[in-house]
Amino acid sequence: MGDILHRVGIEGSSPEKVYAALTTLDGLAGWWAEKTTGDTALGGVIEFRFGPGGFDMKVLELQPGRLVRWEVVEGPPEWLGTTIRWDLRQDGDWTIVQFAHEGWREPVEFMAHCSTKWAIFLMSLKQLVETGIGAPDPRDVRISDWH
Amino acid sequence: MGDILHRVGIEGSSPEKVYAALTTLDGLAGWWAEKTTGDTALGGVIEFRFGPGGFDMKVLELQPGRLVRWEVVEGPPEWLGTTIRWDLRQDGDWTIVQFAHEGWREPVEFMAHCSTKWAIFLMSLKQLVETGIGAPDPRDVRISDWH
């Protein structure tokens, strides 16, 4: 079992603003996938659709301004059953976002791709909150032949 | 024990060109740290210096156009004894770079920071090889309060 870990800091913001970007359809569509639909409430399922495919996430846990957790209930076989965790906190002028995509069964090449791509999307989240303009799919930064 | 994994694809290049960016002082200074000195030959030690500190890497393994491996022999305590592995191959018009920073003892917050920062530097490597201009320290993309 392996995890993808990331950490970014968002300047001049607050955990509440970042939490909104993770728990509303408009927020999610602003940094991850423009085609985001579904129910962002606790127990709801959010559908994210990308050029190459998509993921459905069940909302497992919500602590306003502190924590968001999802479980992958539809998507590539390597993602099924994995969980995604967002921890938020304020450190001075920075909102610290700790991210974990937990429970990968094997350290496959696709996991390495997803790790890099998550970093790119976390930078998109940072840009969205800092400037109002993120880079979600299909305007995301391309990293390879796998997109 | 945990690993940081990444994967990027470099378009219109070759494993030999990417290998050169990983095994020459000019190449390394072009995408990671402008202040790179030392000996890039097998068994040599390369010194990378950044604003916040630095790392010394011993060159453990070199297979031209295929593989580079380093061991961290000086640096932050969390990095000491960890190894860094670069696997290169050609897939059509793309040079695929698989990266692993292996042997982290604990999944600490600093590991999450380094994971995101490695992704940023891999994108800098990609830009250097594709366009001739990377974004090494001190011109690197800032991701947080930890730089």
PDB file of C-alpha atoms in Angstrom:
ATOM      1  CA  MET A   1       0.000   0.000   0.000  1.00  0.00           C
ATOM      2  CA  GLY A   2       1.305   3.414  -0.916  1.00  0.00           C
ATOM      3  CA  ASP A   3       0.173   7.003  -0.630  1.00  0.00           C
ATOM      4  CA  ILE A   4       0.622  10.097  -2.763  1.00  0.00           C
ATOM      5  CA  LEU A   5       1.420  13.084  -0.527  1.00  0.00           C
ATOM      6  CA  HIS A   6       1.549  16.782  -1.370  1.00  0.00           C
ATOM      7  CA  ARG A   7       1.685  20.117   0.452  1.00  0.00           C
ATOM      8  CA  VAL A   8       1.093  23.627  -0.840  1.00  0.00           C
ATOM      9  CA  GLY A   9       0.617  26.983   0.862  1.00  0.00           C
ATOM     10  CA  ILE A  10      -1.953  29.492  -0.301  1.00  0.00           C
ATOM     11  CA  GLU A  11      -1.064  33.099   0.463  1.00  0.00           C
ATOM     12  CA  GLY A  12      -3.457  35.740   1.758  1.00  0.00           C
ATOM     13  CA  SER A  13      -6.397  33.360   2.037  1.00  0.00           C
ATOM     14  CA  SER A  14      -8.134  31.363   4.759  1.00  0.00           C
ATOM     15  CA  PRO A  15      -9.015  27.727   5.441  1.00  0.00           C
ATOM     16  CA  GLU A  16     -12.671  28.665   4.906  1.00  0.00           C
ATOM     17  CA  LYS A  17     -12.002  29.916   1.352  1.00  0.00           C
ATOM     18  CA  VAL A  18      -9.981  26.820   0.446  1.00  0.00           C
ATOM     19  CA  TYR A  19     -12.656  24.607   2.012  1.00  0.00           C
ATOM     20  CA  ALA A  20     -15.227  26.285  -0.271  1.00  0.00           C
ATOM     21  CA  ALA A  21     -13.053  25.441  -3.299  1.00  0.00           C
ATOM     22  CA  LEU A  22     -13.134  21.763  -2.207  1.00  0.00           C
ATOM     23  CA  THR A  23     -16.793  21.493  -1.260  1.00  0.00           C
ATOM     24  CA  THR A  24     -18.776  23.410  -3.891  1.00  0.00           C
ATOM     25  CA  LEU A  25     -19.333  22.510  -7.556  1.00  0.00           C
ATOM     26  CA  ASP A  26     -18.183  25.969  -8.655  1.00  0.00           C
ATOM     27  CA  GLY A  27     -15.037  25.691  -6.570  1.00  0.00           C
ATOM     28  CA  LEU A  28     -14.141  22.203  -7.815  1.00  0.00           C
ATOM     29  CA  ALA A  29     -14.878  23.191 -11.427  1.00  0.00           C
ATOM     30  CA  GLY A  30     -12.520  26.137 -10.988  1.00  0.00           C
ATOM     31  CA  TRP A  31      -9.354  24.124 -10.370  1.00  0.00           C
ATOM     32  CA  TRP A  32      -9.890  20.410 -11.174  1.00  0.00           C
ATOM     33  CA  ALA A  33     -12.496  19.560 -13.816  1.00  0.00           C
ATOM     34  CA  GLU A  34     -14.811  22.059 -15.472  1.00  0.00           C
ATOM     35  CA  LYS A  35     -17.277  19.171 -15.865  1.00  0.00           C
ATOM     36  CA  THR A  36     -18.055  18.626 -12.187  1.00  0.00           C
ATOM     37  CA  THR A  37     -21.578  17.632 -11.163  1.00  0.00           C
ATOM     38  CA  GLY A  38     -23.288  15.862  -8.292  1.00  0.00           C
ATOM     39  CA  ASP A  39     -23.831  16.319  -4.596  1.00  0.00           C
ATOM     40  CA  THR A  40     -21.030  17.786  -2.448  1.00  0.00           C
ATOM     41  CA  ALA A  41     -22.804  17.222   0.893  1.00  0.00           C
ATOM     42  CA  LEU A  42     -21.750  14.526   3.373  1.00  0.00           C
ATOM     43  CA  GLY A  43     -22.574  11.108   1.880  1.00  0.00           C
ATOM     44  CA  GLY A  44     -23.146  12.608  -1.573  1.00  0.00           C
ATOM     45  CA  VAL A  45     -21.345  11.568  -4.746  1.00  0.00           C
ATOM     46  CA  ILE A  46     -19.454  14.092  -6.894  1.00  0.00           C
ATOM     47  CA  GLU A  47     -18.794  13.255 -10.559  1.00  0.00           C
ATOM     48  CA  PHE A  48     -15.631  14.649 -12.126  1.00  0.00           C
ATOM     49  CA  ARG A  49     -15.273  14.249 -15.907  1.00  0.00           C
ATOM     50  CA  PHE A  50     -12.036  14.753 -17.855  1.00  0.00           C
ATOM     51  CA  GLY A  51     -10.953  14.253 -21.458  1.00  0.00           C
ATOM     52  CA  PRO A  52      -9.416  10.834 -20.744  1.00  0.00           C
ATOM     53  CA  GLY A  53     -12.152   9.626 -18.319  1.00  0.00           C
ATOM     54  CA  GLY A  54     -13.475  10.460 -14.929  1.00  0.00           C
ATOM     55  CA  PHE A  55     -13.923   9.723 -11.254  1.00  0.00           C
ATOM     56  CA  ASP A  56     -16.875   9.569  -8.888  1.00  0.00           C
ATOM     57  CA  MET A  57     -16.103  10.488  -5.294  1.00  0.00           C
ATOM     58  CA  LYS A  58     -18.260   9.809  -2.273  1.00  0.00           C
ATOM     59  CA  VAL A  59     -17.937  12.470   0.413  1.00  0.00           C
ATOM     60  CA  LEU A  60     -16.814  10.561   3.532  1.00  0.00           C
ATOM     61  CA  GLU A  61     -16.021  13.352   5.964  1.00  0.00           C
ATOM     62  CA  LEU A  62     -16.426  17.135   6.202  1.00  0.00           C
ATOM     63  CA  GLN A  63     -15.094  19.409   8.936  1.00  0.00           C
ATOM     64  CA  PRO A  64     -15.604  23.010   7.808  1.00  0.00           C
ATOM     65  CA  GLY A  65     -12.296  24.828   7.344  1.00  0.00           C
ATOM     66  CA  ARG A  66     -10.317  21.758   8.482  1.00  0.00           C
ATOM     67  CA  LEU A  67     -10.852  18.491   6.665  1.00  0.00           C
ATOM     68  CA  VAL A  68     -12.397  16.950   3.542  1.00  0.00           C
ATOM     69  CA  ARG A  69     -12.278  13.225   2.744  1.00  0.00           C
ATOM     70  CA  TRP A  70     -13.529  11.393  -0.348  1.00  0.00           C
ATOM     71  CA  GLU A  71     -13.666   7.744  -1.403  1.00  0.00           C
ATOM     72  CA  VAL A  72     -13.318   6.806  -5.066  1.00  0.00           C
ATOM     73  CA  VAL A  73     -16.455   4.833  -5.981  1.00  0.00           C
ATOM     74  CA  GLU A  74     -16.075   4.913  -9.805  1.00  0.00           C
ATOM     75  CA  GLY A  75     -12.976   5.380 -11.920  1.00  0.00           C
ATOM     76  CA  PRO A  76      -9.858   3.569 -13.138  1.00  0.00           C
ATOM     77  CA  PRO A  77      -9.352   0.189 -11.397  1.00  0.00           C
ATOM     78  CA  GLU A  78      -6.210   1.480  -9.631  1.00  0.00           C
ATOM     79  CA  TRP A  79      -8.283   4.267  -8.025  1.00  0.00           C
ATOM     80  CA  LEU A  80     -11.278   2.208  -6.878  1.00  0.00           C
ATOM     81  CA  GLY A  81     -11.488   2.086  -3.093  1.00  0.00           C
ATOM     82  CA  THR A  82      -8.661   4.568  -2.571  1.00  0.00           C
ATOM     83  CA  THR A  83      -9.359   7.670  -0.481  1.00  0.00           C
ATOM     84  CA  ILE A  84      -8.398  11.303  -0.819  1.00  0.00           C
ATOM     85  CA  ARG A  85      -7.793  13.491   2.191  1.00  0.00           C
ATOM     86  CA  TRP A  86      -7.430  17.264   2.462  1.00  0.00           C
ATOM     87  CA  ASP A  87      -6.200  18.789   5.739  1.00  0.00           C
ATOM     88  CA  LEU A  88      -6.338  22.568   6.049  1.00  0.00           C
ATOM     89  CA  ARG A  89      -4.872  24.933   8.615  1.00  0.00           C
ATOM     90  CA  GLN A  90      -3.686  28.540   8.881  1.00  0.00           C
ATOM     91  CA  ASP A  91       0.006  29.376   9.540  1.00  0.00           C
ATOM     92  CA  GLY A  92       0.382  33.157   9.663  1.00  0.00           C
ATOM     93  CA  ASP A  93      -0.449  34.520   6.207  1.00  0.00           C
ATOM     94  CA  TRP A  94      -0.515  31.053   4.640  1.00  0.00           C
ATOM     95  CA  THR A  95      -3.290  28.489   4.383  1.00  0.00           C
ATOM     96  CA  ILE A  96      -1.506  25.147   4.430  1.00  0.00           C
ATOM     97  CA  VAL A  97      -3.073  22.361   2.360  1.00  0.00           C
ATOM     98  CA  GLN A  98      -1.907  18.848   3.120  1.00  0.00           C
ATOM     99  CA  PHE A  99      -3.113  16.356   0.548  1.00  0.00           C
ATOM    100  CA  ALA A 100      -3.032  12.545   0.582  1.00  0.00           C
ATOM    101  CA  HIS A 101      -4.319  10.045  -1.983  1.00  0.00           C
ATOM    102  CA  GLU A 102      -4.202   6.946   0.163  1.00  0.00           C
ATOM    103  CA  GLY A 103      -4.427   3.205  -0.369  1.00  0.00           C
ATOM    104  CA  TRP A 104      -2.751   2.532  -3.727  1.00  0.00           C
ATOM    105  CA  ARG A 105      -2.251  -1.226  -3.934  1.00  0.00           C
ATOM    106  CA  GLU A 106       0.878  -1.132  -6.147  1.00  0.00           C
ATOM    107  CA  PRO A 107       3.441   1.584  -6.981  1.00  0.00           C
ATOM    108  CA  VAL A 108       2.584   1.364 -10.693  1.00  0.00           C
ATOM    109  CA  GLU A 109       3.629   3.839 -13.386  1.00  0.00           C
ATOM    110  CA  PHE A 110       0.079   5.243 -13.370  1.00  0.00           C
ATOM    111  CA  MET A 111       0.510   6.113  -9.683  1.00  0.00           C
ATOM    112  CA  ALA A 112       3.653   8.101 -10.564  1.00  0.00           C
ATOM    113  CA  HIS A 113       1.691   9.909 -13.290  1.00  0.00           C
ATOM    114  CA  CYS A 114      -1.172  10.701 -10.904  1.00  0.00           C
ATOM    115  CA  SER A 115       1.275  11.978  -8.279  1.00  0.00           C
ATOM    116  CA  THR A 116       2.746  14.533 -10.689  1.00  0.00           C
ATOM    117  CA  LYS A 117      -0.682  15.450 -12.030  1.00  0.00           C
ATOM    118  CA  TRP A 118      -2.062  15.996  -8.499  1.00  0.00           C
ATOM    119  CA  ALA A 119       0.797  18.448  -7.873  1.00  0.00           C
ATOM    120  CA  ILE A 120      -0.194  20.340 -11.026  1.00  0.00           C
ATOM    121  CA  PHE A 121      -3.847  20.462  -9.911  1.00  0.00           C
ATOM    122  CA  LEU A 122      -2.850  21.594  -6.401  1.00  0.00           C
ATOM    123  CA  MET A 123      -1.020  24.496  -8.044  1.00  0.00           C
ATOM    124  CA  SER A 124      -4.230  25.147  -9.977  1.00  0.00           C
ATOM    125  CA  LEU A 125      -6.179  25.224  -6.672  1.00  0.00           C
ATOM    126  CA  LYS A 126      -3.568  27.641  -5.266  1.00  0.00           C
ATOM    127  CA  GLN A 127      -3.905  29.905  -8.327  1.00  0.00           C
ATOM    128  CA  LEU A 128      -7.702  29.794  -8.199  1.00  0.00           C
ATOM    129  CA  VAL A 129      -7.817  30.896  -4.566  1.00  0.00           C
ATOM    130  CA  GLU A 130      -4.999  33.468  -4.870  1.00  0.00           C
ATOM    131  CA  THR A 131      -5.983  35.019  -8.213  1.00  0.00           C
ATOM    132  CA  GLY A 132      -9.518  33.841  -9.046  1.00  0.00           C
ATOM    133  CA  ILE A 133      -8.296  31.868 -12.075  1.00  0.00           C
ATOM    134  CA  GLY A 134      -7.318  28.198 -11.901  1.00  0.00           C
ATOM    135  CA  ALA A 135      -6.341  25.785 -14.679  1.00  0.00           C
ATOM    136  CA  PRO A 136      -8.883  22.931 -14.542  1.00  0.00           C
ATOM    137  CA  ASP A 137      -9.378  20.305 -17.254  1.00  0.00           C
ATOM    138  CA  PRO A 138      -9.575  20.926 -20.211  1.00  0.00           C
ATOM    139  CA  ARG A 139      -7.284  23.956 -19.660  1.00  0.00           C
ATOM    140  CA  ASP A 140      -4.931  22.005 -17.395  1.00  0.00           C
ATOM    141  CA  VAL A 141      -1.137  21.930 -17.755  1.00  0.00           C
ATOM    142  CA  ARG A 142      -0.090  18.909 -19.811  1.00  0.00           C
ATOM    143  CA  ILE A 143       2.695  16.817 -18.304  1.00  0.00           C
ATOM    144  CA  SER A 144       3.120  13.904 -20.739  1.00  0.00           C
ATOM    145  CA  ASP A 145       1.655  11.588 -23.408  1.00  0.00           C
ATOM    146  CA  TRP A 146      -0.824  10.466 -20.686  1.00  0.00           C
ATOM    147  CA  HIS A 147      -1.955  14.087 -20.436  1.00  0.00           C
TER     148      HIS A 147
ATOM    149  CA  MET B   1       9.289   3.375   4.461  1.00  0.00           C
ATOM    150  CA  GLY B   2       7.721   5.471   1.706  1.00  0.00           C
ATOM    151  CA  ASP B   3       8.605   6.667  -1.749  1.00  0.00           C
ATOM    152  CA  ILE B   4       7.866   9.792  -3.747  1.00  0.00           C
ATOM    153  CA  LEU B   5       6.973   8.840  -7.324  1.00  0.00           C
ATOM    154  CA  HIS B   6       6.578  11.037 -10.398  1.00  0.00           C
ATOM    155  CA  ARG B   7       6.292  10.639 -14.165  1.00  0.00           C
ATOM    156  CA  VAL B   8       6.605  13.230 -16.918  1.00  0.00           C
ATOM    157  CA  GLY B   9       6.942  12.984 -20.687  1.00  0.00           C
ATOM    158  CA  ILE B  10       9.288  15.203 -22.663  1.00  0.00           C
ATOM    159  CA  GLU B  11       8.198  15.827 -26.241  1.00  0.00           C
ATOM    160  CA  GLY B  12      10.466  15.812 -29.294  1.00  0.00           C
ATOM    161  CA  SER B  13      13.560  14.823 -27.330  1.00  0.00           C
ATOM    162  CA  SER B  14      15.541  11.654 -26.626  1.00  0.00           C
ATOM    163  CA  PRO B  15      16.677   9.682 -23.582  1.00  0.00           C
ATOM    164  CA  GLU B  16      20.246  10.781 -24.391  1.00  0.00           C
ATOM    165  CA  LYS B  17      19.348  14.478 -24.133  1.00  0.00           C
ATOM    166  CA  VAL B  18      17.484  13.983 -20.842  1.00  0.00           C
ATOM    167  CA  TYR B  19      20.362  11.868 -19.534  1.00  0.00           C
ATOM    168  CA  ALA B  20      22.712  14.776 -20.292  1.00  0.00           C
ATOM    169  CA  ALA B  21      20.474  17.104 -18.245  1.00  0.00           C
ATOM    170  CA  LEU B  22      20.840  14.687 -15.294  1.00  0.00           C
ATOM    171  CA  THR B  23      24.562  13.948 -15.578  1.00  0.00           C
ATOM    172  CA  THR B  24      26.292  17.242 -16.400  1.00  0.00           C
ATOM    173  CA  LEU B  25      26.757  20.299 -14.158  1.00  0.00           C
ATOM    174  CA  ASP B  26      25.344  22.574 -16.870  1.00  0.00           C
ATOM    175  CA  GLY B  27      22.302  20.344 -17.292  1.00  0.00           C
ATOM    176  CA  LEU B  28      21.582  20.075 -13.554  1.00  0.00           C
ATOM    177  CA  ALA B  29      22.092  23.837 -13.095  1.00  0.00           C
ATOM    178  CA  GLY B  30      19.580  24.418 -15.870  1.00  0.00           C
ATOM    179  CA  TRP B  31      16.587  22.863 -14.119  1.00  0.00           C
ATOM    180  CA  TRP B  32      17.307  22.201 -10.411  1.00  0.00           C
ATOM    181  CA  ALA B  33      19.859  24.470  -8.714  1.00  0.00           C
ATOM    182  CA  GLU B  34      21.932  27.108 -10.475  1.00  0.00           C
ATOM    183  CA  LYS B  35      24.560  26.522  -7.758  1.00  0.00           C
ATOM    184  CA  THR B  36      25.531  22.967  -8.724  1.00  0.00           C
ATOM    185  CA  THR B  37      29.149  21.876  -8.362  1.00  0.00           C
ATOM    186  CA  GLY B  38      31.098  18.645  -7.905  1.00  0.00           C
ATOM    187  CA  ASP B  39      31.772  15.458  -9.803  1.00  0.00           C
ATOM    188  CA  THR B  40      28.974  13.877 -11.863  1.00  0.00           C
ATOM    189  CA  ALA B  41      30.920  10.695 -12.730  1.00  0.00           C
ATOM    190  CA  LEU B  42      30.145   7.304 -11.164  1.00  0.00           C
ATOM    191  CA  GLY B  43      31.130   7.411  -7.486  1.00  0.00           C
ATOM    192  CA  GLY B  44      31.465  11.212  -7.539  1.00  0.00           C
ATOM    193  CA  VAL B  45      29.588  13.622  -5.266  1.00  0.00           C
ATOM    194  CA  ILE B  46      27.459  16.443  -6.672  1.00  0.00           C
ATOM    195  CA  GLU B  47      26.697  19.456  -4.455  1.00  0.00           C
ATOM    196  CA  PHE B  48      23.365  21.234  -4.990  1.00  0.00           C
ATOM    197  CA  ARG B  49      22.885  24.530  -3.146  1.00  0.00           C
ATOM    198  CA  PHE B  50      19.533  26.305  -2.683  1.00  0.00           C
ATOM    199  CA  GLY B  51      18.335  29.345  -0.789  1.00  0.00           C
ATOM    200  CA  PRO B  52      17.067  27.276   2.150  1.00  0.00           C
ATOM    201  CA  GLY B  53      19.978  24.771   2.204  1.00  0.00           C
ATOM    202  CA  GLY B  54      21.400  22.048   0.054  1.00  0.00           C
ATOM    203  CA  PHE B  55      22.030  18.399  -0.703  1.00  0.00           C
ATOM    204  CA  ASP B  56      25.097  16.365  -1.622  1.00  0.00           C
ATOM    205  CA  MET B  57      24.406  13.372  -3.832  1.00  0.00           C
ATOM    206  CA  LYS B  58      26.751  10.459  -4.474  1.00  0.00           C
ATOM    207  CA  VAL B  59      26.362   8.995  -7.962  1.00  0.00           C
ATOM    208  CA  LEU B  60      25.494   5.324  -7.374  1.00  0.00           C
ATOM    209  CA  GLU B  61      24.615   4.096 -10.853  1.00  0.00           C
ATOM    210  CA  LEU B  62      24.789   5.378 -14.434  1.00  0.00           C
ATOM    211  CA  GLN B  63      23.415   3.640 -17.539  1.00  0.00           C
ATOM    212  CA  PRO B  64      23.665   6.116 -20.445  1.00  0.00           C
ATOM    213  CA  GLY B  65      20.228   7.025 -21.806  1.00  0.00           C
ATOM    214  CA  ARG B  66      18.508   4.672 -19.330  1.00  0.00           C
ATOM    215  CA  LEU B  67      19.172   5.116 -15.632  1.00  0.00           C
ATOM    216  CA  VAL B  68      20.669   7.490 -13.059  1.00  0.00           C
ATOM    217  CA  ARG B  69      20.766   6.780  -9.313  1.00  0.00           C
ATOM    218  CA  TRP B  70      21.988   9.004  -6.488  1.00  0.00           C
ATOM    219  CA  GLU B  71      22.325   8.569  -2.727  1.00  0.00           C
ATOM    220  CA  VAL B  72      21.876  11.547  -0.424  1.00  0.00           C
ATOM    221  CA  VAL B  73      25.094  11.836   1.617  1.00  0.00           C
ATOM    222  CA  GLU B  74      24.548  15.356   3.038  1.00  0.00           C
ATOM    223  CA  GLY B  75      21.323  17.290   3.563  1.00  0.00           C
ATOM    224  CA  PRO B  76      18.298  17.496   5.843  1.00  0.00           C
ATOM    225  CA  PRO B  77      18.077  14.561   8.297  1.00  0.00           C
ATOM    226  CA  GLU B  78      14.943  13.232   6.558  1.00  0.00           C
ATOM    227  CA  TRP B  79      16.891  12.956   3.281  1.00  0.00           C
ATOM    228  CA  LEU B  80      20.077  11.299   4.601  1.00  0.00           C
ATOM    229  CA  GLY B  81      20.456   7.782   3.237  1.00  0.00           C
ATOM    230  CA  THR B  82      17.489   8.079   0.865  1.00  0.00           C
ATOM    231  CA  THR B  83      18.073   7.405  -2.831  1.00  0.00           C
ATOM    232  CA  ILE B  84      16.867   9.061  -6.002  1.00  0.00           C
ATOM    233  CA  ARG B  85      16.250   7.089  -9.157  1.00  0.00           C
ATOM    234  CA  TRP B  86      15.653   8.290 -12.718  1.00  0.00           C
ATOM    235  CA  ASP B  87      14.466   5.775 -15.351  1.00  0.00           C
ATOM    236  CA  LEU B  88      14.372   6.962 -18.967  1.00  0.00           C
ATOM    237  CA  ARG B  89      12.861   5.418 -22.084  1.00  0.00           C
ATOM    238  CA  GLN B  90      11.478   6.478 -25.439  1.00  0.00           C
ATOM    239  CA  ASP B  91       7.761   5.962 -26.302  1.00  0.00           C
ATOM    240  CA  GLY B  92       7.139   7.288 -29.815  1.00  0.00           C
ATOM    241  CA  ASP B  93       7.743  11.037 -29.764  1.00  0.00           C
ATOM    242  CA  TRP B  94       7.952  11.155 -25.948  1.00  0.00           C
ATOM    243  CA  THR B  95      10.881  10.574 -23.625  1.00  0.00           C
ATOM    244  CA  ILE B  96       9.325   9.127 -20.485  1.00  0.00           C
ATOM    245  CA  VAL B  97      10.966  10.060 -17.190  1.00  0.00           C
ATOM    246  CA  GLN B  98      10.064   7.923 -14.192  1.00  0.00           C
ATOM    247  CA  PHE B  99      11.327   9.408 -10.952  1.00  0.00           C
ATOM    248  CA  ALA B 100      11.491   7.904  -7.463  1.00  0.00           C
ATOM    249  CA  HIS B 101      12.813   9.387  -4.220  1.00  0.00           C
ATOM    250  CA  GLU B 102      13.018   6.206  -2.185  1.00  0.00           C
ATOM    251  CA  GLY B 103      13.452   5.264   1.436  1.00  0.00           C
ATOM    252  CA  TRP B 104      11.684   7.979   3.437  1.00  0.00           C
ATOM    253  CA  ARG B 105      11.396   6.680   6.996  1.00  0.00           C
ATOM    254  CA  GLU B 106       8.197   8.549   7.924  1.00  0.00           C
ATOM    255  CA  PRO B 107       5.419  10.198   5.862  1.00  0.00           C
ATOM    256  CA  VAL B 108       6.150  13.588   7.469  1.00  0.00           C
ATOM    257  CA  GLU B 109       4.822  16.946   6.283  1.00  0.00           C
ATOM    258  CA  PHE B 110       8.275  17.717   4.844  1.00  0.00           C
ATOM    259  CA  MET B 111       7.945  14.617   2.619  1.00  0.00           C
ATOM    260  CA  ALA B 112       4.647  15.993   1.262  1.00  0.00           C
ATOM    261  CA  HIS B 113       6.359  19.334   0.573  1.00  0.00           C
ATOM    262  CA  CYS B 114       9.267  17.633  -1.209  1.00  0.00           C
ATOM    263  CA  SER B 115       6.855  15.544  -3.298  1.00  0.00           C
ATOM    264  CA  THR B 116       5.126  18.648  -4.650  1.00  0.00           C
ATOM    265  CA  LYS B 117       8.428  20.465  -5.116  1.00  0.00           C
ATOM    266  CA  TRP B 118       9.922  17.522  -7.057  1.00  0.00           C
ATOM    267  CA  ALA B 119       6.932  17.703  -9.438  1.00  0.00           C
ATOM    268  CA  ILE B 120       7.666  21.394  -9.988  1.00  0.00           C
ATOM    269  CA  PHE B 121      11.342  20.658 -10.692  1.00  0.00           C
ATOM    270  CA  LEU B 122      10.428  17.799 -13.073  1.00  0.00           C
ATOM    271  CA  MET B 123       8.330  20.315 -15.012  1.00  0.00           C
ATOM    272  CA  SER B 124      11.414  22.567 -15.001  1.00  0.00           C
ATOM    273  CA  LEU B 125      13.484  19.680 -16.440  1.00  0.00           C
ATOM    274  CA  LYS B 126      10.801  19.141 -19.096  1.00  0.00           C
ATOM    275  CA  GLN B 127      10.848  22.851 -20.002  1.00  0.00           C
ATOM    276  CA  LEU B 128      14.645  22.950 -20.121  1.00  0.00           C
ATOM    277  CA  VAL B 129      14.846  20.029 -22.550  1.00  0.00           C
ATOM    278  CA  GLU B 130      11.865  21.125 -24.665  1.00  0.00           C
ATOM    279  CA  THR B 131      12.606  24.863 -24.835  1.00  0.00           C
ATOM    280  CA  GLY B 132      16.163  25.407 -23.592  1.00  0.00           C
ATOM    281  CA  ILE B 133      14.946  27.359 -20.528  1.00  0.00           C
ATOM    282  CA  GLY B 134      14.208  25.718 -17.181  1.00  0.00           C
ATOM    283  CA  ALA B 135      13.257  27.266 -13.839  1.00  0.00           C
ATOM    284  CA  PRO B 136      15.997  26.207 -11.378  1.00  0.00           C
ATOM    285  CA  ASP B 137      16.534  27.716  -7.934  1.00  0.00           C
ATOM    286  CA  PRO B 138      16.586  30.700  -7.356  1.00  0.00           C
ATOM    287  CA  ARG B 139      14.133  31.211 -10.258  1.00  0.00           C
ATOM    288  CA  ASP B 140      11.990  28.218  -9.244  1.00  0.00           C
ATOM    289  CA  VAL B 141       8.207  28.268  -8.878  1.00  0.00           C
ATOM    290  CA  ARG B 142       7.275  28.928  -5.249  1.00  0.00           C
ATOM    291  CA  ILE B 143       4.690  26.533  -3.793  1.00  0.00           C
ATOM    292  CA  SER B 144       4.357  27.634  -0.132  1.00  0.00           C
ATOM    293  CA  ASP B 145       5.867  29.286   2.951  1.00  0.00           C
ATOM    294  CA  TRP B 146       8.516  26.523   2.821  1.00  0.00           C
ATOM    295  CA  HIS B 147       9.435  27.785  -0.615  1.00  0.00           C
TER     296      HIS B 147
END
